[in-house]
mmCIF file of C-alpha atoms and ligand atoms in Angstrom:
data_model
loop_
_atom_site.group_PDB
_atom_site.id
_atom_site.type_symbol
_atom_site.label_atom_id
_atom_site.label_comp_id
_atom_site.label_asym_id
_atom_site.label_seq_id
_atom_site.Cartn_x
_atom_site.Cartn_y
_atom_site.Cartn_z
ATOM 1 C CA UNK A 30 42.715 -95.172 56.304
ATOM 2 C CA UNK A 31 40.447 -98.012 55.211
ATOM 3 C CA UNK A 32 37.147 -95.739 54.493
ATOM 4 C CA UNK A 33 34.846 -98.774 55.952
ATOM 5 C CA UNK A 34 36.805 -99.210 58.812
ATOM 6 C CA UNK A 35 34.710 -96.518 61.091
ATOM 7 C CA UNK A 36 31.423 -97.729 59.703
ATOM 8 C CA UNK A 37 32.049 -101.242 60.058
ATOM 9 C CA UNK A 38 32.963 -100.253 63.416
ATOM 10 C CA UNK A 39 29.852 -98.448 64.214
ATOM 11 C CA UNK A 40 27.375 -101.062 63.173
ATOM 12 C CA UNK A 41 29.469 -103.465 65.599
ATOM 13 C CA UNK A 42 29.584 -101.085 68.258
ATOM 14 C CA UNK A 43 26.714 -102.600 70.265
ATOM 15 C CA UNK A 44 28.671 -105.401 70.972
ATOM 16 C CA UNK A 45 26.405 -107.907 68.961
ATOM 17 C CA UNK A 46 27.482 -110.528 66.805
ATOM 18 C CA UNK A 47 26.672 -109.111 63.015
ATOM 19 C CA UNK A 48 27.252 -111.210 59.948
ATOM 20 C CA UNK A 49 29.964 -110.341 57.438
ATOM 21 C CA UNK A 50 27.035 -110.376 54.780
ATOM 22 C CA UNK A 51 24.582 -108.516 56.311
ATOM 23 C CA UNK A 52 27.328 -105.581 57.224
ATOM 24 C CA UNK A 53 28.322 -105.981 53.315
ATOM 25 C CA UNK A 54 25.112 -105.711 51.975
ATOM 26 C CA UNK A 55 24.445 -102.530 54.490
ATOM 27 C CA UNK A 56 26.827 -101.056 52.459
ATOM 28 C CA UNK A 57 26.591 -102.733 49.316
ATOM 29 C CA UNK A 58 30.327 -103.999 48.932
ATOM 30 C CA UNK A 59 31.791 -107.752 48.854
ATOM 31 C CA UNK A 60 32.268 -109.345 51.986
ATOM 32 C CA UNK A 61 36.360 -109.322 51.018
ATOM 33 C CA UNK A 62 35.714 -105.524 51.502
ATOM 34 C CA UNK A 63 34.257 -106.098 55.314
ATOM 35 C CA UNK A 64 37.004 -108.593 55.906
ATOM 36 C CA UNK A 65 39.709 -105.708 55.124
ATOM 37 C CA UNK A 66 38.174 -103.392 57.361
ATOM 38 C CA UNK A 67 38.226 -105.943 59.973
ATOM 39 C CA UNK A 68 41.756 -106.531 59.617
ATOM 40 C CA UNK A 69 42.590 -103.186 59.838
ATOM 41 C CA UNK A 70 40.820 -102.643 62.714
ATOM 42 C CA UNK A 71 42.642 -105.882 64.453
ATOM 43 C CA UNK A 72 46.057 -103.858 63.526
ATOM 44 C CA UNK A 73 45.046 -100.676 65.192
ATOM 45 C CA UNK A 74 44.341 -103.089 68.694
ATOM 46 C CA UNK A 75 40.537 -103.909 68.310
ATOM 47 C CA UNK A 76 39.613 -106.965 69.862
ATOM 48 C CA UNK A 77 37.162 -108.695 67.593
ATOM 49 C CA UNK A 78 35.641 -112.043 67.544
ATOM 50 C CA UNK A 79 34.799 -113.831 64.371
ATOM 51 C CA UNK A 80 32.690 -116.845 64.884
ATOM 52 C CA UNK A 81 31.748 -119.115 62.184
ATOM 53 C CA UNK A 82 28.407 -118.532 61.388
ATOM 54 C CA UNK A 83 27.784 -115.856 63.283
ATOM 55 C CA UNK A 84 30.022 -113.213 62.261
ATOM 56 C CA UNK A 85 32.085 -110.825 64.241
ATOM 57 C CA UNK A 86 31.552 -108.756 67.572
ATOM 58 C CA UNK A 87 33.439 -106.517 69.545
ATOM 59 C CA UNK A 88 34.833 -107.909 73.241
ATOM 60 C CA UNK A 89 32.810 -105.346 74.593
ATOM 61 C CA UNK A 90 30.270 -102.235 73.533
ATOM 62 C CA UNK A 91 31.547 -99.099 72.704
ATOM 63 C CA UNK A 92 30.187 -95.542 72.647
ATOM 64 C CA UNK A 93 31.766 -93.569 69.956
ATOM 65 C CA UNK A 94 33.334 -90.127 70.860
ATOM 66 C CA UNK A 95 31.217 -87.342 69.149
ATOM 67 C CA UNK A 96 31.802 -83.484 68.602
ATOM 68 C CA UNK A 97 27.749 -82.701 68.542
ATOM 69 C CA UNK A 98 27.259 -84.991 71.804
ATOM 70 C CA UNK A 99 30.264 -83.532 73.613
ATOM 71 C CA UNK A 100 29.102 -79.793 73.202
ATOM 72 C CA UNK A 101 25.627 -81.102 74.162
ATOM 73 C CA UNK A 102 27.602 -81.905 77.459
ATOM 74 C CA UNK A 103 29.127 -78.823 77.858
ATOM 75 C CA UNK A 104 25.879 -76.933 77.617
ATOM 76 C CA UNK A 105 25.583 -73.351 77.230
ATOM 77 C CA UNK A 106 29.098 -72.746 77.031
ATOM 78 C CA UNK A 107 29.922 -74.782 74.224
ATOM 79 C CA UNK A 108 30.536 -72.074 71.452
ATOM 80 C CA UNK A 109 33.158 -71.017 73.778
ATOM 81 C CA UNK A 110 35.733 -74.040 72.796
ATOM 82 C CA UNK A 111 36.909 -75.684 69.754
ATOM 83 C CA UNK A 112 35.784 -79.570 69.857
ATOM 84 C CA UNK A 113 37.418 -81.894 67.212
ATOM 85 C CA UNK A 114 37.069 -85.576 67.630
ATOM 86 C CA UNK A 115 39.380 -87.987 65.375
ATOM 87 C CA UNK A 116 38.672 -91.352 64.675
ATOM 88 C CA UNK A 117 42.536 -92.642 64.428
ATOM 89 C CA UNK A 118 45.218 -90.131 64.973
ATOM 90 C CA UNK A 119 48.952 -90.903 66.175
ATOM 91 C CA UNK A 120 48.634 -88.553 69.664
ATOM 92 C CA UNK A 121 46.948 -85.957 70.525
ATOM 93 C CA UNK A 122 49.418 -84.125 72.069
ATOM 94 C CA UNK A 123 51.534 -84.593 69.387
ATOM 95 C CA UNK A 124 48.796 -83.276 67.146
ATOM 96 C CA UNK A 125 48.434 -80.236 68.801
ATOM 97 C CA UNK A 126 51.849 -79.569 69.536
ATOM 98 C CA UNK A 127 52.214 -79.407 65.535
ATOM 99 C CA UNK A 128 49.126 -76.969 65.694
ATOM 100 C CA UNK A 129 49.853 -74.912 68.442
ATOM 101 C CA UNK A 130 51.964 -72.667 66.233
ATOM 102 C CA UNK A 131 50.220 -72.338 63.194
ATOM 103 C CA UNK A 132 47.516 -70.473 65.548
ATOM 104 C CA UNK A 133 45.233 -73.620 66.460
ATOM 105 C CA UNK A 134 42.364 -72.082 68.806
ATOM 106 C CA UNK A 135 43.045 -71.158 71.936
ATOM 107 C CA UNK A 136 40.473 -73.441 74.558
ATOM 108 C CA UNK A 137 40.555 -76.347 72.064
ATOM 109 C CA UNK A 138 39.833 -80.187 73.080
ATOM 110 C CA UNK A 139 41.526 -82.687 70.797
ATOM 111 C CA UNK A 140 40.141 -86.346 71.610
ATOM 112 C CA UNK A 141 40.453 -89.543 69.623
ATOM 113 C CA UNK A 142 38.188 -92.861 69.601
ATOM 114 C CA UNK A 143 41.523 -94.849 68.559
ATOM 115 C CA UNK A 144 45.354 -93.080 69.512
ATOM 116 C CA UNK A 145 47.855 -95.307 68.186
ATOM 117 C CA UNK A 146 51.084 -94.048 69.542
ATOM 118 C CA UNK A 147 49.995 -91.969 72.985
ATOM 119 C CA UNK A 148 52.850 -90.612 74.750
ATOM 120 C CA UNK A 149 53.365 -90.856 78.629
ATOM 121 C CA UNK A 150 55.264 -89.093 80.962
ATOM 122 C CA UNK A 151 59.448 -89.898 80.931
ATOM 123 C CA UNK A 152 59.360 -90.742 77.382
ATOM 124 C CA UNK A 153 57.026 -94.088 78.370
ATOM 125 C CA UNK A 154 54.121 -95.462 76.330
ATOM 126 C CA UNK A 155 50.472 -94.693 77.123
ATOM 127 C CA UNK A 156 48.233 -97.464 75.664
ATOM 128 C CA UNK A 157 44.831 -96.973 74.776
ATOM 129 C CA UNK A 158 42.337 -98.798 72.389
ATOM 130 C CA UNK A 159 38.979 -98.620 71.181
ATOM 131 C CA UNK A 160 36.492 -97.967 73.839
ATOM 132 C CA UNK A 161 38.941 -98.672 76.635
ATOM 133 C CA UNK A 162 40.408 -95.411 77.392
ATOM 134 C CA UNK A 163 39.284 -91.886 77.024
ATOM 135 C CA UNK A 164 42.595 -89.684 74.999
ATOM 136 C CA UNK A 165 42.339 -85.957 74.826
ATOM 137 C CA UNK A 166 44.596 -83.156 74.888
ATOM 138 C CA UNK A 167 43.430 -79.837 75.590
ATOM 139 C CA UNK A 168 45.020 -76.320 74.402
ATOM 140 C CA UNK A 169 45.137 -73.129 76.397
ATOM 141 C CA UNK A 170 47.387 -70.117 76.099
ATOM 142 C CA UNK A 171 48.496 -68.619 79.105
ATOM 143 C CA UNK A 172 49.587 -64.370 79.030
ATOM 144 C CA UNK A 173 52.002 -65.766 81.402
ATOM 145 C CA UNK A 174 55.103 -67.397 80.433
ATOM 146 C CA UNK A 175 56.350 -70.901 81.019
ATOM 147 C CA UNK A 176 58.311 -69.950 84.045
ATOM 148 C CA UNK A 177 55.170 -68.920 85.793
ATOM 149 C CA UNK A 178 53.484 -72.393 85.144
ATOM 150 C CA UNK A 179 54.806 -74.542 87.973
ATOM 151 C CA UNK A 180 51.897 -76.764 89.506
ATOM 152 C CA UNK A 181 50.157 -76.376 86.534
ATOM 153 C CA UNK A 182 49.980 -80.244 85.800
ATOM 154 C CA UNK A 183 49.022 -80.470 90.085
ATOM 155 C CA UNK A 184 45.887 -78.003 89.061
ATOM 156 C CA UNK A 185 44.728 -80.591 86.266
ATOM 157 C CA UNK A 186 44.909 -83.089 88.610
ATOM 158 C CA UNK A 187 42.437 -81.117 90.922
ATOM 159 C CA UNK A 188 40.660 -80.300 88.060
ATOM 160 C CA UNK A 189 39.981 -84.263 86.871
ATOM 161 C CA UNK A 190 39.138 -85.174 90.403
ATOM 162 C CA UNK A 191 36.422 -82.518 90.448
ATOM 163 C CA UNK A 192 35.247 -83.924 87.315
ATOM 164 C CA UNK A 193 35.235 -87.552 88.670
ATOM 165 C CA UNK A 194 33.300 -86.202 92.115
ATOM 166 C CA UNK A 195 30.341 -85.376 89.436
ATOM 167 C CA UNK A 196 30.027 -88.645 88.128
ATOM 168 C CA UNK A 197 30.039 -89.630 92.099
ATOM 169 C CA UNK A 198 33.545 -90.950 92.064
ATOM 170 C CA UNK A 199 34.652 -90.055 95.346
ATOM 171 C CA UNK A 200 37.807 -92.277 95.911
ATOM 172 C CA UNK A 201 39.830 -90.954 93.700
ATOM 173 C CA UNK A 202 43.397 -89.861 94.947
ATOM 174 C CA UNK A 203 46.498 -87.757 93.378
ATOM 175 C CA UNK A 204 49.823 -89.023 93.636
ATOM 176 C CA UNK A 205 52.391 -86.610 93.089
ATOM 177 C CA UNK A 206 52.839 -84.680 90.256
ATOM 178 C CA UNK A 207 50.005 -85.789 88.759
ATOM 179 C CA UNK A 208 49.034 -89.414 88.660
ATOM 180 C CA UNK A 209 45.129 -90.132 89.317
ATOM 181 C CA UNK A 210 44.786 -93.319 91.531
ATOM 182 C CA UNK A 211 42.076 -95.470 93.196
ATOM 183 C CA UNK A 212 42.753 -98.096 95.922
ATOM 184 C CA UNK A 213 41.386 -101.217 94.960
ATOM 185 C CA UNK A 214 42.100 -105.025 97.027
ATOM 186 C CA UNK A 215 44.521 -102.564 99.155
ATOM 187 C CA UNK A 216 46.605 -101.317 96.251
ATOM 188 C CA UNK A 217 46.720 -98.107 94.518
ATOM 189 C CA UNK A 218 46.049 -98.464 90.775
ATOM 190 C CA UNK A 219 45.967 -95.531 88.344
ATOM 191 C CA UNK A 220 43.054 -94.779 86.507
ATOM 192 C CA UNK A 221 44.492 -91.324 84.767
ATOM 193 C CA UNK A 222 47.911 -89.945 83.824
ATOM 194 C CA UNK A 223 48.461 -86.209 82.977
ATOM 195 C CA UNK A 224 51.078 -85.081 80.105
ATOM 196 C CA UNK A 225 51.620 -81.441 79.652
ATOM 197 C CA UNK A 226 53.625 -80.028 77.535
ATOM 198 C CA UNK A 227 54.675 -76.377 76.974
ATOM 199 C CA UNK A 228 55.667 -73.887 74.033
ATOM 200 C CA UNK A 229 56.276 -70.089 73.978
ATOM 201 C CA UNK A 230 58.800 -67.907 76.046
ATOM 202 C CA UNK A 231 59.546 -68.520 79.493
ATOM 203 C CA UNK A 232 58.364 -64.899 80.527
ATOM 204 C CA UNK A 233 56.408 -63.996 77.548
ATOM 205 C CA UNK A 234 52.931 -66.227 76.561
ATOM 206 C CA UNK A 235 53.048 -69.809 76.642
ATOM 207 C CA UNK A 236 50.674 -72.352 75.183
ATOM 208 C CA UNK A 237 50.004 -75.423 77.018
ATOM 209 C CA UNK A 238 49.605 -78.984 75.327
ATOM 210 C CA UNK A 239 47.253 -80.705 78.148
ATOM 211 C CA UNK A 240 47.090 -84.230 77.356
ATOM 212 C CA UNK A 241 44.862 -86.387 79.330
ATOM 213 C CA UNK A 242 44.434 -89.842 79.634
ATOM 214 C CA UNK A 243 41.660 -91.803 81.670
ATOM 215 C CA UNK A 244 41.349 -95.528 81.839
ATOM 216 C CA UNK A 245 37.588 -96.518 81.422
ATOM 217 C CA UNK A 246 36.916 -100.099 80.663
ATOM 218 C CA UNK A 247 40.420 -102.454 80.441
ATOM 219 C CA UNK A 248 40.451 -105.328 79.270
ATOM 220 C CA UNK A 249 42.957 -108.011 80.130
ATOM 221 C CA UNK A 250 44.924 -107.594 76.898
ATOM 222 C CA UNK A 251 45.646 -104.207 77.781
ATOM 223 C CA UNK A 252 45.774 -104.794 81.382
ATOM 224 C CA UNK A 253 48.867 -106.977 80.587
ATOM 225 C CA UNK A 254 50.710 -104.414 78.276
ATOM 226 C CA UNK A 255 50.366 -101.632 81.508
ATOM 227 C CA UNK A 256 53.651 -101.823 83.285
ATOM 228 C CA UNK A 257 51.956 -100.801 86.557
ATOM 229 C CA UNK A 258 48.432 -101.307 88.580
ATOM 230 C CA UNK A 259 45.811 -99.514 86.916
ATOM 231 C CA UNK A 260 42.212 -99.989 86.744
ATOM 232 C CA UNK A 261 39.170 -98.771 84.928
ATOM 233 C CA UNK A 262 36.205 -96.306 85.852
ATOM 234 C CA UNK A 263 33.560 -98.717 84.855
ATOM 235 C CA UNK A 264 35.390 -101.639 87.026
ATOM 236 C CA UNK A 265 33.746 -99.703 90.315
ATOM 237 C CA UNK A 266 30.924 -98.014 89.417
ATOM 238 C CA UNK A 267 27.501 -99.640 88.697
ATOM 239 C CA UNK A 268 26.462 -98.072 85.612
ATOM 240 C CA UNK A 269 28.888 -97.491 82.829
ATOM 241 C CA UNK A 270 29.695 -93.982 82.148
ATOM 242 C CA UNK A 271 29.078 -92.261 78.664
ATOM 243 C CA UNK A 272 32.270 -90.829 77.625
ATOM 244 C CA UNK A 273 30.725 -88.211 75.432
ATOM 245 C CA UNK A 274 29.089 -86.768 78.750
ATOM 246 C CA UNK A 275 32.111 -87.101 80.965
ATOM 247 C CA UNK A 276 34.481 -85.215 78.839
ATOM 248 C CA UNK A 277 31.803 -82.260 78.406
ATOM 249 C CA UNK A 278 32.297 -81.986 82.372
ATOM 250 C CA UNK A 279 35.376 -82.393 82.229
ATOM 251 C CA UNK A 280 36.228 -79.784 79.795
ATOM 252 C CA UNK A 281 34.282 -77.378 81.437
ATOM 253 C CA UNK A 282 35.699 -78.163 84.955
ATOM 254 C CA UNK A 283 39.237 -77.479 83.351
ATOM 255 C CA UNK A 284 38.339 -73.998 81.365
ATOM 256 C CA UNK A 285 37.430 -73.113 85.215
ATOM 257 C CA UNK A 286 40.517 -74.198 86.495
ATOM 258 C CA UNK A 287 42.821 -73.194 84.025
ATOM 259 C CA UNK A 288 41.780 -69.487 84.240
ATOM 260 C CA UNK A 289 41.807 -69.639 87.888
ATOM 261 C CA UNK A 290 45.510 -70.702 88.060
ATOM 262 C CA UNK A 291 45.878 -68.126 84.863
ATOM 263 C CA UNK A 292 45.047 -64.829 87.897
ATOM 264 C CA UNK A 293 45.958 -67.218 91.431
ATOM 265 C CA UNK A 294 48.700 -70.005 90.315
ATOM 266 C CA UNK A 295 48.892 -73.063 92.262
ATOM 267 C CA UNK A 296 48.810 -71.233 95.442
ATOM 268 C CA UNK A 297 44.555 -71.158 94.802
ATOM 269 C CA UNK A 298 44.644 -74.886 94.624
ATOM 270 C CA UNK A 299 47.375 -75.981 97.217
ATOM 271 C CA UNK A 300 44.742 -77.127 99.870
ATOM 272 C CA UNK A 301 42.296 -78.500 97.739
ATOM 273 C CA UNK A 302 45.078 -80.990 96.300
ATOM 274 C CA UNK A 303 46.717 -81.317 99.697
ATOM 275 C CA UNK A 304 43.282 -83.109 100.380
ATOM 276 C CA UNK A 305 43.140 -85.682 97.551
ATOM 277 C CA UNK A 306 47.142 -86.382 98.468
ATOM 278 C CA UNK A 307 47.472 -89.973 98.267
ATOM 279 C CA UNK A 308 50.596 -89.987 99.520
ATOM 280 C CA UNK A 309 50.532 -87.916 102.879
ATOM 281 C CA UNK A 310 52.695 -89.181 105.643
ATOM 282 C CA UNK A 311 53.551 -92.058 103.632
ATOM 283 C CA UNK A 312 57.354 -93.649 103.083
ATOM 284 C CA UNK A 313 58.700 -93.031 99.683
ATOM 285 C CA UNK A 314 61.501 -92.612 97.462
ATOM 286 C CA UNK A 315 61.764 -89.940 94.918
ATOM 287 C CA UNK A 316 63.972 -91.240 92.372
ATOM 288 C CA UNK A 317 65.810 -88.506 90.478
ATOM 289 C CA UNK A 318 66.543 -88.077 86.585
ATOM 290 C CA UNK A 319 70.282 -88.612 87.974
ATOM 291 C CA UNK A 320 69.471 -91.739 89.164
ATOM 292 C CA UNK A 321 70.079 -90.507 92.836
ATOM 293 C CA UNK A 322 67.081 -92.199 94.902
ATOM 294 C CA UNK A 323 65.785 -89.803 98.480
ATOM 295 C CA UNK A 324 64.052 -91.735 100.715
ATOM 296 C CA UNK A 325 61.553 -90.186 103.519
ATOM 297 C CA UNK A 326 58.142 -89.450 104.828
ATOM 298 C CA UNK A 327 55.489 -87.468 102.045
ATOM 299 C CA UNK A 328 54.849 -84.118 103.890
ATOM 300 C CA UNK A 329 52.963 -82.552 100.835
ATOM 301 C CA UNK A 330 53.250 -79.808 98.582
ATOM 302 C CA UNK A 331 54.409 -76.048 98.888
ATOM 303 C CA UNK A 332 52.347 -73.059 97.223
ATOM 304 C CA UNK A 333 54.195 -73.395 93.923
ATOM 305 C CA UNK A 334 53.407 -77.205 93.700
ATOM 306 C CA UNK A 335 56.589 -78.736 94.998
ATOM 307 C CA UNK A 336 56.829 -82.337 96.686
ATOM 308 C CA UNK A 337 57.861 -81.680 100.360
ATOM 309 C CA UNK A 338 59.568 -84.724 101.802
ATOM 310 C CA UNK A 339 60.927 -85.391 105.864
ATOM 311 C CA UNK A 340 64.172 -87.117 105.361
ATOM 312 C CA UNK A 341 65.715 -89.530 107.187
ATOM 313 C CA UNK A 342 67.671 -86.830 109.755
ATOM 314 C CA UNK A 343 64.305 -84.830 109.911
ATOM 315 C CA UNK A 344 65.132 -81.800 107.441
ATOM 316 C CA UNK A 345 62.817 -80.930 104.795
ATOM 317 C CA UNK A 346 64.275 -81.376 100.995
ATOM 318 C CA UNK A 347 61.543 -80.564 98.300
ATOM 319 C CA UNK A 348 61.488 -81.705 94.674
ATOM 320 C CA UNK A 349 60.112 -79.957 91.775
ATOM 321 C CA UNK A 350 60.404 -83.230 89.443
ATOM 322 C CA UNK A 351 61.228 -86.843 90.445
ATOM 323 C CA UNK A 352 59.054 -90.100 90.381
ATOM 324 C CA UNK A 353 57.708 -91.333 93.390
ATOM 325 C CA UNK A 354 57.549 -95.104 94.598
ATOM 326 C CA UNK A 355 55.546 -95.673 97.998
ATOM 327 C CA UNK A 356 58.062 -97.986 100.298
ATOM 328 C CA UNK A 357 55.817 -101.023 101.201
ATOM 329 C CA UNK A 358 55.708 -102.185 104.905
ATOM 330 C CA UNK A 359 56.805 -98.758 106.676
HETATM 331 C C1 BTN B 414 51.093 -90.385 81.818
HETATM 332 O O1 BTN B 414 52.430 -90.681 81.685
HETATM 333 O O2 BTN B 414 50.817 -90.519 83.232
HETATM 334 C C2 BTN B 414 50.839 -89.283 81.161
HETATM 335 C C3 BTN B 414 49.956 -89.872 80.042
HETATM 336 C C4 BTN B 414 48.869 -88.858 79.452
HETATM 337 C C5 BTN B 414 48.280 -89.605 78.400
HETATM 338 C C6 BTN B 414 47.563 -88.939 77.322
HETATM 339 S S1 BTN B 414 46.488 -89.687 76.229
HETATM 340 C C7 BTN B 414 46.073 -88.141 75.447
HETATM 341 C C8 BTN B 414 47.334 -87.339 75.404
HETATM 342 N N1 BTN B 414 48.018 -88.083 74.173
HETATM 343 C C9 BTN B 414 49.559 -88.138 74.143
HETATM 344 O O3 BTN B 414 49.834 -88.905 73.428
HETATM 345 N N2 BTN B 414 49.768 -88.691 75.540
HETATM 346 C C10 BTN B 414 48.392 -87.905 76.532
#
């Protein structure tokens, strides 16, 4: 990676114009070196305006993630966590999946300013770019095996809703299994997604890599790349959120939820999850991996986090995986 890339982006992070000449002087390098750093940033999807006579400018101001600031937000519990921030990485989940078997510490949070090949659920891509999303993964080791972790991703959804409430964002809801949605102009839009990958035994110890992507400021460019309605936090709150403070809040809430989940399982979160259920009583279709589609009315989740659906013949079907679509006009 170009050594000047992040120092230059840091100068541009105020969202104002800076001339190539001034930046070059600041780092005591040639203007060509600055131009090269800018081209590399553009290759990484950073939107930079270049105007003759004015210089370079980011499409919006950016607050970089920073380990010290995240720790400051966590406060007195900070030493409990291992926090690592990358400038650029392919995927924070991939990083932890590779490092976990080598003994990467319990309660680690790995975040990145730029994620180049983020992974979404069901093999999809997760779009993110500098300052537009909060992207991180959390590593938690359970004494229980993977078989006992059903409902974990739903509990993580509850944890995120709790963190959002601390920012006074009270309208976020959950879509089974674990999307965070906001209703905007009558349409549910995705605010955040969760991807959990597990390692270890089914019934011995296990490690969960909990990947979370939260939309902060979505540019038109990024919205165009996302294959479903999406929304960023800053679109509906007055004061821009500080990503370092927010990540600190999320980390503390996650640790509390995961510790509770370890001792009580999803049972403890079932009622709270239901109170944030975006789908309750709605006409839905459950699309299963084998291509089968089952229609019905969403009832809620059971105490292991499986979705219960009242089918057209008034029976109840339970799903532990599947993709939900809300059927319109019913
Ligand atoms: C979804 O499809 O809704 C889940 C999206 C999860 C994206 C996050 S971003 C941080 C972490 N690293 C990844 O590669 N994916 C997850």
